[in-house]
Amino acid sequence: MMGWWYSCLFVFAVSSGILIQDVAGKKEKQDQLEAKVSQMLKWTSHKSFMKLNGEQFRDYVKTSPRNYSVMLMATALGTQHRCGICGQAFEEFKVLANSYRYSQSFSNRLFFAMVDYDSAPTVFQTLQLRTVPVFYHFPAKGKSKRHDKYDMGRFGFSAESLSKWVADRTQVQIKVFRPPNYMMLVFTAVMLIGVACLGYFKRKALEQVINRSNLAYLSLFIIVAMTSGQMWNHIRGPPMAHTDPNTGRVGYISGSSQYQFVAESYIIMFVCILLCSLWFFYTC
């Protein structure tokens, strides 16, 4: 009888110990999570995105517990890397992060962060990155999926395109707000006033300039410019060329059928002008 009583007491003691240990473990994880979120909110109170080193990336992005998503940009902004596209993409990333930080959608469920190659080379080794810039989504739960890596070659790197991708991955809608470019407004107004004054005071001179031949040349120039992709450059804002950060080799033609560089459009324009000139001289 006493043996049965001791057995029950032993089972009760073991079960209580396991329960207490489980509760303590959950309490410890909750405290760790609250500390991480508190620190990230502190960082974002000073800046709309966090700049992480290798240790911080491991602690705040890769390691559990985590109940928040992280939109990460990996880039190489140092001048020695000669990555022209990195600076432009970073500016668009800042526009998106600022739009989120000061919107009604801001919460502790989504954070923006960036890692630079010079300050966090181990992150690039962990993610096995060979080219930059790259945008990643690290979900709050589960492993990253294929679409958690942004397809920049297909969609570009404008803040509006990134916002659609963020909404698709996190269900957080971010309305992009761009600060007004007052210098461009002033420049446009001055140009319009100048053209109006020129048209008013030099009407006779304009009549000599505006004729069928000049309009034909202007039309041909616009056709060649549009065919080469100048309008696409104006909309997407691609870089002049791309430098591979690993080899230092400069590429002027994009390997993607959904993307192009400015230099590539100039090459196409030159080829079109050359062909038109050859055709003109051959027919004349």
PDB file of C-alpha atoms in Angstrom:
ATOM      1  CA  MET A   1       0.000   0.000   0.000  1.00  0.00           C
ATOM      2  CA  MET A   2       2.803   2.405   0.902  1.00  0.00           C
ATOM      3  CA  GLY A   3       4.610   1.505  -2.349  1.00  0.00           C
ATOM      4  CA  TRP A   4       1.559   2.509  -4.373  1.00  0.00           C
ATOM      5  CA  TRP A   5       1.344   5.783  -2.458  1.00  0.00           C
ATOM      6  CA  TYR A   6       5.033   6.549  -3.061  1.00  0.00           C
ATOM      7  CA  SER A   7       4.593   5.784  -6.763  1.00  0.00           C
ATOM      8  CA  CYS A   8       1.691   8.202  -7.049  1.00  0.00           C
ATOM      9  CA  LEU A   9       3.654  10.840  -5.185  1.00  0.00           C
ATOM     10  CA  PHE A  10       6.628  10.349  -7.493  1.00  0.00           C
ATOM     11  CA  VAL A  11       4.466  10.644 -10.612  1.00  0.00           C
ATOM     12  CA  PHE A  12       2.836  13.791  -9.230  1.00  0.00           C
ATOM     13  CA  ALA A  13       6.213  15.346  -8.433  1.00  0.00           C
ATOM     14  CA  VAL A  14       7.591  14.570 -11.898  1.00  0.00           C
ATOM     15  CA  SER A  15       4.461  15.907 -13.625  1.00  0.00           C
ATOM     16  CA  SER A  16       4.536  19.078 -11.549  1.00  0.00           C
ATOM     17  CA  GLY A  17       8.193  19.584 -12.368  1.00  0.00           C
ATOM     18  CA  ILE A  18       7.572  19.193 -16.084  1.00  0.00           C
ATOM     19  CA  LEU A  19       4.610  21.576 -15.918  1.00  0.00           C
ATOM     20  CA  ILE A  20       6.578  24.183 -13.982  1.00  0.00           C
ATOM     21  CA  GLN A  21       9.496  23.844 -16.407  1.00  0.00           C
ATOM     22  CA  ASP A  22       7.149  24.238 -19.388  1.00  0.00           C
ATOM     23  CA  VAL A  23       5.538  27.335 -17.896  1.00  0.00           C
ATOM     24  CA  ALA A  24       8.963  28.779 -17.101  1.00  0.00           C
ATOM     25  CA  GLY A  25      10.120  28.064 -20.664  1.00  0.00           C
ATOM     26  CA  LYS A  26       7.094  29.817 -22.143  1.00  0.00           C
ATOM     27  CA  LYS A  27       7.584  32.747 -19.791  1.00  0.00           C
ATOM     28  CA  GLU A  28      11.250  33.011 -20.834  1.00  0.00           C
ATOM     29  CA  LYS A  29      10.348  32.957 -24.551  1.00  0.00           C
ATOM     30  CA  GLN A  30       7.664  35.588 -23.996  1.00  0.00           C
ATOM     31  CA  ASP A  31      10.154  37.805 -22.178  1.00  0.00           C
ATOM     32  CA  GLN A  32      12.677  37.366 -25.006  1.00  0.00           C
ATOM     33  CA  LEU A  33      10.028  38.213 -27.601  1.00  0.00           C
ATOM     34  CA  GLU A  34       8.903  41.322 -25.737  1.00  0.00           C
ATOM     35  CA  ALA A  35      12.524  42.459 -25.374  1.00  0.00           C
ATOM     36  CA  LYS A  36      13.168  41.985 -29.106  1.00  0.00           C
ATOM     37  CA  VAL A  37      10.015  43.833 -30.160  1.00  0.00           C
ATOM     38  CA  SER A  38      10.729  46.636 -27.687  1.00  0.00           C
ATOM     39  CA  GLN A  39      14.244  47.085 -29.062  1.00  0.00           C
ATOM     40  CA  MET A  40      13.030  47.079 -32.676  1.00  0.00           C
ATOM     41  CA  LEU A  41      10.348  49.664 -31.874  1.00  0.00           C
ATOM     42  CA  LYS A  42      13.043  51.784 -30.259  1.00  0.00           C
ATOM     43  CA  TRP A  43      15.171  51.595 -33.409  1.00  0.00           C
ATOM     44  CA  THR A  44      12.261  52.458 -35.700  1.00  0.00           C
ATOM     45  CA  SER A  45      11.296  55.416 -33.513  1.00  0.00           C
ATOM     46  CA  HIS A  46      14.519  57.109 -34.673  1.00  0.00           C
ATOM     47  CA  LYS A  47      14.573  55.765 -38.233  1.00  0.00           C
ATOM     48  CA  SER A  48      11.985  54.100 -40.464  1.00  0.00           C
ATOM     49  CA  PHE A  49      14.208  51.074 -41.038  1.00  0.00           C
ATOM     50  CA  MET A  50      16.872  49.206 -39.081  1.00  0.00           C
ATOM     51  CA  LYS A  51      20.451  48.793 -40.269  1.00  0.00           C
ATOM     52  CA  LEU A  52      21.590  45.414 -38.946  1.00  0.00           C
ATOM     53  CA  ASN A  53      24.961  43.771 -38.586  1.00  0.00           C
ATOM     54  CA  GLY A  54      25.523  40.029 -38.749  1.00  0.00           C
ATOM     55  CA  GLU A  55      24.796  39.367 -35.068  1.00  0.00           C
ATOM     56  CA  GLN A  56      21.651  41.494 -35.036  1.00  0.00           C
ATOM     57  CA  PHE A  57      20.396  39.786 -38.212  1.00  0.00           C
ATOM     58  CA  ARG A  58      20.786  36.411 -36.522  1.00  0.00           C
ATOM     59  CA  ASP A  59      19.116  37.509 -33.279  1.00  0.00           C
ATOM     60  CA  TYR A  60      16.225  39.592 -34.624  1.00  0.00           C
ATOM     61  CA  VAL A  61      15.484  38.078 -38.047  1.00  0.00           C
ATOM     62  CA  LYS A  62      16.498  34.410 -38.063  1.00  0.00           C
ATOM     63  CA  THR A  63      16.162  33.317 -34.435  1.00  0.00           C
ATOM     64  CA  SER A  64      12.906  32.417 -32.656  1.00  0.00           C
ATOM     65  CA  PRO A  65      10.766  33.508 -30.888  1.00  0.00           C
ATOM     66  CA  ARG A  66       9.340  35.903 -33.457  1.00  0.00           C
ATOM     67  CA  ASN A  67       5.763  37.050 -34.055  1.00  0.00           C
ATOM     68  CA  TYR A  68       6.614  39.759 -36.606  1.00  0.00           C
ATOM     69  CA  SER A  69       7.623  39.846 -40.262  1.00  0.00           C
ATOM     70  CA  VAL A  70      10.758  41.556 -41.570  1.00  0.00           C
ATOM     71  CA  MET A  71      11.197  43.097 -45.010  1.00  0.00           C
ATOM     72  CA  LEU A  72      14.948  43.027 -45.609  1.00  0.00           C
ATOM     73  CA  MET A  73      17.071  44.747 -48.234  1.00  0.00           C
ATOM     74  CA  ALA A  74      20.564  43.384 -48.851  1.00  0.00           C
ATOM     75  CA  THR A  75      22.815  45.818 -50.689  1.00  0.00           C
ATOM     76  CA  ALA A  76      26.349  47.117 -51.178  1.00  0.00           C
ATOM     77  CA  LEU A  77      26.412  50.911 -50.969  1.00  0.00           C
ATOM     78  CA  GLY A  78      30.176  51.385 -50.727  1.00  0.00           C
ATOM     79  CA  THR A  79      31.692  53.293 -53.643  1.00  0.00           C
ATOM     80  CA  GLN A  80      34.318  50.583 -54.060  1.00  0.00           C
ATOM     81  CA  HIS A  81      31.597  48.161 -55.165  1.00  0.00           C
ATOM     82  CA  ARG A  82      30.559  50.461 -58.057  1.00  0.00           C
ATOM     83  CA  CYS A  83      26.920  49.382 -57.806  1.00  0.00           C
ATOM     84  CA  GLY A  84      24.910  52.213 -59.330  1.00  0.00           C
ATOM     85  CA  ILE A  85      21.610  50.394 -59.027  1.00  0.00           C
ATOM     86  CA  CYS A  86      22.144  49.869 -55.281  1.00  0.00           C
ATOM     87  CA  GLY A  87      21.851  53.561 -54.447  1.00  0.00           C
ATOM     88  CA  GLN A  88      18.719  54.030 -56.546  1.00  0.00           C
ATOM     89  CA  ALA A  89      17.040  50.943 -55.091  1.00  0.00           C
ATOM     90  CA  PHE A  90      17.979  52.072 -51.575  1.00  0.00           C
ATOM     91  CA  GLU A  91      16.271  55.436 -52.127  1.00  0.00           C
ATOM     92  CA  GLU A  92      13.066  53.645 -53.190  1.00  0.00           C
ATOM     93  CA  PHE A  93      13.350  51.342 -50.161  1.00  0.00           C
ATOM     94  CA  LYS A  94      13.591  54.398 -47.882  1.00  0.00           C
ATOM     95  CA  VAL A  95      10.530  55.945 -49.513  1.00  0.00           C
ATOM     96  CA  LEU A  96       8.547  52.778 -48.816  1.00  0.00           C
ATOM     97  CA  ALA A  97       9.845  52.437 -45.235  1.00  0.00           C
ATOM     98  CA  ASN A  98       9.037  56.084 -44.478  1.00  0.00           C
ATOM     99  CA  SER A  99       5.566  55.701 -45.976  1.00  0.00           C
ATOM    100  CA  TYR A 100       4.931  52.714 -43.695  1.00  0.00           C
ATOM    101  CA  ARG A 101       6.441  54.277 -40.577  1.00  0.00           C
ATOM    102  CA  TYR A 102       4.152  57.318 -40.705  1.00  0.00           C
ATOM    103  CA  SER A 103       0.997  55.546 -41.903  1.00  0.00           C
ATOM    104  CA  GLN A 104      -1.951  54.116 -39.992  1.00  0.00           C
ATOM    105  CA  SER A 105      -0.802  50.613 -41.004  1.00  0.00           C
ATOM    106  CA  PHE A 106       2.311  50.818 -38.800  1.00  0.00           C
ATOM    107  CA  SER A 107       2.439  48.200 -36.032  1.00  0.00           C
ATOM    108  CA  ASN A 108       4.843  45.862 -34.274  1.00  0.00           C
ATOM    109  CA  ARG A 109       3.910  43.051 -36.699  1.00  0.00           C
ATOM    110  CA  LEU A 110       6.083  44.331 -39.568  1.00  0.00           C
ATOM    111  CA  PHE A 111       9.535  45.900 -39.613  1.00  0.00           C
ATOM    112  CA  PHE A 112      11.861  47.110 -42.361  1.00  0.00           C
ATOM    113  CA  ALA A 113      15.581  46.386 -42.193  1.00  0.00           C
ATOM    114  CA  MET A 114      18.659  46.526 -44.397  1.00  0.00           C
ATOM    115  CA  VAL A 115      22.091  44.897 -44.357  1.00  0.00           C
ATOM    116  CA  ASP A 116      25.126  46.302 -46.140  1.00  0.00           C
ATOM    117  CA  TYR A 117      27.908  44.066 -47.399  1.00  0.00           C
ATOM    118  CA  ASP A 118      30.621  46.103 -45.690  1.00  0.00           C
ATOM    119  CA  SER A 119      29.043  45.865 -42.225  1.00  0.00           C
ATOM    120  CA  ALA A 120      27.426  42.399 -42.458  1.00  0.00           C
ATOM    121  CA  PRO A 121      29.323  40.108 -44.869  1.00  0.00           C
ATOM    122  CA  THR A 122      28.258  37.008 -42.911  1.00  0.00           C
ATOM    123  CA  VAL A 123      24.617  37.690 -43.821  1.00  0.00           C
ATOM    124  CA  PHE A 124      25.492  37.484 -47.519  1.00  0.00           C
ATOM    125  CA  GLN A 125      27.211  34.160 -46.891  1.00  0.00           C
ATOM    126  CA  THR A 126      24.193  32.876 -44.965  1.00  0.00           C
ATOM    127  CA  LEU A 127      21.774  33.889 -47.717  1.00  0.00           C
ATOM    128  CA  GLN A 128      24.217  32.771 -50.436  1.00  0.00           C
ATOM    129  CA  LEU A 129      23.937  36.086 -52.259  1.00  0.00           C
ATOM    130  CA  ARG A 130      25.995  36.690 -55.394  1.00  0.00           C
ATOM    131  CA  THR A 131      24.266  39.833 -56.688  1.00  0.00           C
ATOM    132  CA  VAL A 132      22.754  42.918 -55.066  1.00  0.00           C
ATOM    133  CA  PRO A 133      20.404  44.532 -54.335  1.00  0.00           C
ATOM    134  CA  VAL A 134      18.016  41.825 -53.123  1.00  0.00           C
ATOM    135  CA  PHE A 135      14.742  42.131 -51.193  1.00  0.00           C
ATOM    136  CA  TYR A 136      13.564  39.389 -48.812  1.00  0.00           C
ATOM    137  CA  HIS A 137      10.489  38.759 -46.710  1.00  0.00           C
ATOM    138  CA  PHE A 138      11.045  36.802 -43.500  1.00  0.00           C
ATOM    139  CA  PRO A 139       7.604  35.663 -42.276  1.00  0.00           C
ATOM    140  CA  ALA A 140       6.588  35.598 -38.629  1.00  0.00           C
ATOM    141  CA  LYS A 141       5.952  31.855 -38.740  1.00  0.00           C
ATOM    142  CA  GLY A 142       7.241  29.050 -40.906  1.00  0.00           C
ATOM    143  CA  LYS A 143      10.003  29.005 -43.475  1.00  0.00           C
ATOM    144  CA  SER A 144      10.457  31.442 -46.317  1.00  0.00           C
ATOM    145  CA  LYS A 145       8.830  30.465 -49.616  1.00  0.00           C
ATOM    146  CA  ARG A 146       9.836  31.108 -53.202  1.00  0.00           C
ATOM    147  CA  HIS A 147       7.847  34.317 -53.505  1.00  0.00           C
ATOM    148  CA  ASP A 148       9.389  35.715 -50.309  1.00  0.00           C
ATOM    149  CA  LYS A 149      12.315  36.740 -52.506  1.00  0.00           C
ATOM    150  CA  TYR A 150      11.329  39.748 -54.599  1.00  0.00           C
ATOM    151  CA  ASP A 151      11.693  39.382 -58.370  1.00  0.00           C
ATOM    152  CA  MET A 152      13.341  42.720 -59.083  1.00  0.00           C
ATOM    153  CA  GLY A 153      14.226  41.789 -62.648  1.00  0.00           C
ATOM    154  CA  ARG A 154      10.546  41.384 -63.465  1.00  0.00           C
ATOM    155  CA  PHE A 155       8.894  44.122 -61.394  1.00  0.00           C
ATOM    156  CA  GLY A 156      11.635  46.731 -60.963  1.00  0.00           C
ATOM    157  CA  PHE A 157      12.501  48.393 -57.659  1.00  0.00           C
ATOM    158  CA  SER A 158      10.116  51.335 -57.456  1.00  0.00           C
ATOM    159  CA  ALA A 159       8.485  51.922 -54.070  1.00  0.00           C
ATOM    160  CA  GLU A 160       5.060  51.314 -55.613  1.00  0.00           C
ATOM    161  CA  SER A 161       6.066  47.885 -56.941  1.00  0.00           C
ATOM    162  CA  LEU A 162       7.646  46.960 -53.612  1.00  0.00           C
ATOM    163  CA  SER A 163       4.476  48.066 -51.823  1.00  0.00           C
ATOM    164  CA  LYS A 164       2.378  45.633 -53.876  1.00  0.00           C
ATOM    165  CA  TRP A 165       4.794  42.837 -53.043  1.00  0.00           C
ATOM    166  CA  VAL A 166       4.671  43.669 -49.320  1.00  0.00           C
ATOM    167  CA  ALA A 167       0.860  43.615 -49.414  1.00  0.00           C
ATOM    168  CA  ASP A 168       0.920  40.220 -51.133  1.00  0.00           C
ATOM    169  CA  ARG A 169       3.275  38.695 -48.546  1.00  0.00           C
ATOM    170  CA  THR A 170       2.014  40.353 -45.334  1.00  0.00           C
ATOM    171  CA  GLN A 171      -1.503  41.681 -46.112  1.00  0.00           C
ATOM    172  CA  VAL A 172      -0.285  45.113 -44.988  1.00  0.00           C
ATOM    173  CA  GLN A 173      -1.372  47.872 -47.359  1.00  0.00           C
ATOM    174  CA  ILE A 174       1.144  50.719 -47.648  1.00  0.00           C
ATOM    175  CA  LYS A 175       0.233  53.875 -49.542  1.00  0.00           C
ATOM    176  CA  VAL A 176       3.459  55.285 -50.951  1.00  0.00           C
ATOM    177  CA  PHE A 177       4.003  58.958 -50.190  1.00  0.00           C
ATOM    178  CA  ARG A 178       6.733  60.804 -52.055  1.00  0.00           C
ATOM    179  CA  PRO A 179       7.778  64.255 -50.818  1.00  0.00           C
ATOM    180  CA  PRO A 180       7.140  66.885 -53.509  1.00  0.00           C
ATOM    181  CA  ASN A 181      10.087  67.839 -55.711  1.00  0.00           C
ATOM    182  CA  TYR A 182       9.858  71.629 -55.600  1.00  0.00           C
ATOM    183  CA  MET A 183      12.952  72.117 -57.739  1.00  0.00           C
ATOM    184  CA  MET A 184      11.362  70.157 -60.578  1.00  0.00           C
ATOM    185  CA  LEU A 185       8.161  72.224 -60.299  1.00  0.00           C
ATOM    186  CA  VAL A 186      10.143  75.473 -60.439  1.00  0.00           C
ATOM    187  CA  PHE A 187      12.209  74.218 -63.380  1.00  0.00           C
ATOM    188  CA  THR A 188       9.093  73.151 -65.297  1.00  0.00           C
ATOM    189  CA  ALA A 189       7.384  76.511 -64.667  1.00  0.00           C
ATOM    190  CA  VAL A 190      10.455  78.437 -65.839  1.00  0.00           C
ATOM    191  CA  MET A 191      10.709  76.322 -68.983  1.00  0.00           C
ATOM    192  CA  LEU A 192       7.028  76.814 -69.830  1.00  0.00           C
ATOM    193  CA  ILE A 193       7.278  80.579 -69.311  1.00  0.00           C
ATOM    194  CA  GLY A 194      10.417  80.703 -71.462  1.00  0.00           C
ATOM    195  CA  VAL A 195       8.786  78.760 -74.293  1.00  0.00           C
ATOM    196  CA  ALA A 196       5.682  80.983 -74.143  1.00  0.00           C
ATOM    197  CA  CYS A 197       7.809  84.157 -74.287  1.00  0.00           C
ATOM    198  CA  LEU A 198       9.869  82.785 -77.165  1.00  0.00           C
ATOM    199  CA  GLY A 199       6.717  81.887 -79.107  1.00  0.00           C
ATOM    200  CA  TYR A 200       5.247  85.339 -78.567  1.00  0.00           C
ATOM    201  CA  PHE A 201       8.291  87.495 -79.427  1.00  0.00           C
ATOM    202  CA  LYS A 202       9.801  85.239 -82.126  1.00  0.00           C
ATOM    203  CA  ARG A 203       6.752  84.166 -84.091  1.00  0.00           C
ATOM    204  CA  LYS A 204       8.370  84.635 -87.492  1.00  0.00           C
ATOM    205  CA  ALA A 205      11.459  82.682 -86.510  1.00  0.00           C
ATOM    206  CA  LEU A 206       9.288  79.809 -85.316  1.00  0.00           C
ATOM    207  CA  GLU A 207       7.536  79.700 -88.668  1.00  0.00           C
ATOM    208  CA  GLN A 208      10.882  78.963 -90.324  1.00  0.00           C
ATOM    209  CA  VAL A 209      11.744  76.265 -87.798  1.00  0.00           C
ATOM    210  CA  ILE A 210       8.388  74.476 -87.804  1.00  0.00           C
ATOM    211  CA  ASN A 211       8.054  72.920 -91.259  1.00  0.00           C
ATOM    212  CA  ARG A 212       7.278  69.529 -92.719  1.00  0.00           C
ATOM    213  CA  SER A 213      10.907  68.382 -92.925  1.00  0.00           C
ATOM    214  CA  ASN A 214      11.758  69.269 -89.341  1.00  0.00           C
ATOM    215  CA  LEU A 215       8.529  67.698 -88.081  1.00  0.00           C
ATOM    216  CA  ALA A 216       9.386  64.531 -90.024  1.00  0.00           C
ATOM    217  CA  TYR A 217      12.859  64.393 -88.428  1.00  0.00           C
ATOM    218  CA  LEU A 218      11.333  65.001 -84.985  1.00  0.00           C
ATOM    219  CA  SER A 219       8.802  62.206 -85.534  1.00  0.00           C
ATOM    220  CA  LEU A 220      11.567  59.842 -86.621  1.00  0.00           C
ATOM    221  CA  PHE A 221      13.612  60.709 -83.514  1.00  0.00           C
ATOM    222  CA  ILE A 222      10.626  60.053 -81.211  1.00  0.00           C
ATOM    223  CA  ILE A 223       9.944  56.693 -82.904  1.00  0.00           C
ATOM    224  CA  VAL A 224      13.584  55.624 -82.522  1.00  0.00           C
ATOM    225  CA  ALA A 225      13.652  56.772 -78.872  1.00  0.00           C
ATOM    226  CA  MET A 226      10.464  54.911 -77.989  1.00  0.00           C
ATOM    227  CA  THR A 227      11.590  51.781 -79.853  1.00  0.00           C
ATOM    228  CA  SER A 228      14.853  51.719 -77.916  1.00  0.00           C
ATOM    229  CA  GLY A 229      13.015  51.808 -74.573  1.00  0.00           C
ATOM    230  CA  GLN A 230      13.450  55.392 -73.369  1.00  0.00           C
ATOM    231  CA  MET A 231       9.891  55.559 -72.036  1.00  0.00           C
ATOM    232  CA  TRP A 232      10.489  52.344 -70.075  1.00  0.00           C
ATOM    233  CA  ASN A 233      13.595  53.968 -68.586  1.00  0.00           C
ATOM    234  CA  HIS A 234      11.570  57.010 -67.582  1.00  0.00           C
ATOM    235  CA  ILE A 235       8.917  54.871 -65.849  1.00  0.00           C
ATOM    236  CA  ARG A 236      11.118  52.257 -64.158  1.00  0.00           C
ATOM    237  CA  GLY A 237      14.265  54.316 -63.512  1.00  0.00           C
ATOM    238  CA  PRO A 238      16.908  51.624 -64.201  1.00  0.00           C
ATOM    239  CA  PRO A 239      20.638  52.303 -63.650  1.00  0.00           C
ATOM    240  CA  MET A 240      23.060  53.159 -66.442  1.00  0.00           C
ATOM    241  CA  ALA A 241      24.805  49.786 -66.035  1.00  0.00           C
ATOM    242  CA  HIS A 242      25.408  47.120 -63.408  1.00  0.00           C
ATOM    243  CA  THR A 243      28.647  46.118 -61.727  1.00  0.00           C
ATOM    244  CA  ASP A 244      28.987  42.607 -60.314  1.00  0.00           C
ATOM    245  CA  PRO A 245      30.179  43.121 -56.688  1.00  0.00           C
ATOM    246  CA  ASN A 246      32.092  39.819 -56.764  1.00  0.00           C
ATOM    247  CA  THR A 247      33.977  40.131 -60.066  1.00  0.00           C
ATOM    248  CA  GLY A 248      33.836  43.895 -60.643  1.00  0.00           C
ATOM    249  CA  ARG A 249      32.712  43.270 -64.221  1.00  0.00           C
ATOM    250  CA  VAL A 250      30.441  45.966 -65.697  1.00  0.00           C
ATOM    251  CA  GLY A 251      27.382  44.766 -67.596  1.00  0.00           C
ATOM    252  CA  TYR A 252      25.602  47.022 -70.087  1.00  0.00           C
ATOM    253  CA  ILE A 253      22.945  44.524 -71.250  1.00  0.00           C
ATOM    254  CA  SER A 254      20.577  42.884 -68.767  1.00  0.00           C
ATOM    255  CA  GLY A 255      20.308  39.114 -68.759  1.00  0.00           C
ATOM    256  CA  SER A 256      16.573  39.286 -68.039  1.00  0.00           C
ATOM    257  CA  SER A 257      13.959  39.661 -70.765  1.00  0.00           C
ATOM    258  CA  GLN A 258      11.883  41.775 -68.336  1.00  0.00           C
ATOM    259  CA  TYR A 259      14.561  44.338 -67.517  1.00  0.00           C
ATOM    260  CA  GLN A 260      17.080  46.643 -69.199  1.00  0.00           C
ATOM    261  CA  PHE A 261      19.777  49.182 -68.402  1.00  0.00           C
ATOM    262  CA  VAL A 262      19.942  52.750 -69.705  1.00  0.00           C
ATOM    263  CA  ALA A 263      23.131  51.953 -71.623  1.00  0.00           C
ATOM    264  CA  GLU A 264      21.313  49.082 -73.317  1.00  0.00           C
ATOM    265  CA  SER A 265      18.608  51.416 -74.634  1.00  0.00           C
ATOM    266  CA  TYR A 266      21.290  53.775 -75.979  1.00  0.00           C
ATOM    267  CA  ILE A 267      22.894  50.875 -77.814  1.00  0.00           C
ATOM    268  CA  ILE A 268      19.536  49.944 -79.366  1.00  0.00           C
ATOM    269  CA  MET A 269      18.907  53.579 -80.325  1.00  0.00           C
ATOM    270  CA  PHE A 270      22.302  53.809 -82.014  1.00  0.00           C
ATOM    271  CA  VAL A 271      21.631  50.608 -83.968  1.00  0.00           C
ATOM    272  CA  CYS A 272      18.212  51.934 -85.080  1.00  0.00           C
ATOM    273  CA  ILE A 273      19.724  55.266 -86.198  1.00  0.00           C
ATOM    274  CA  LEU A 274      22.479  53.426 -88.061  1.00  0.00           C
ATOM    275  CA  LEU A 275      19.980  51.211 -89.884  1.00  0.00           C
ATOM    276  CA  CYS A 276      17.760  54.194 -90.782  1.00  0.00           C
ATOM    277  CA  SER A 277      20.785  56.128 -92.064  1.00  0.00           C
ATOM    278  CA  LEU A 278      21.935  53.203 -94.207  1.00  0.00           C
ATOM    279  CA  TRP A 279      18.436  52.811 -95.613  1.00  0.00           C
ATOM    280  CA  PHE A 280      18.237  56.555 -96.341  1.00  0.00           C
ATOM    281  CA  PHE A 281      21.561  56.688 -98.191  1.00  0.00           C
ATOM    282  CA  TYR A 282      20.796  53.460-100.044  1.00  0.00           C
ATOM    283  CA  THR A 283      17.420  54.673-101.323  1.00  0.00           C
ATOM    284  CA  CYS A 284      18.678  58.130-102.207  1.00  0.00           C
TER     285      CYS A 284
END
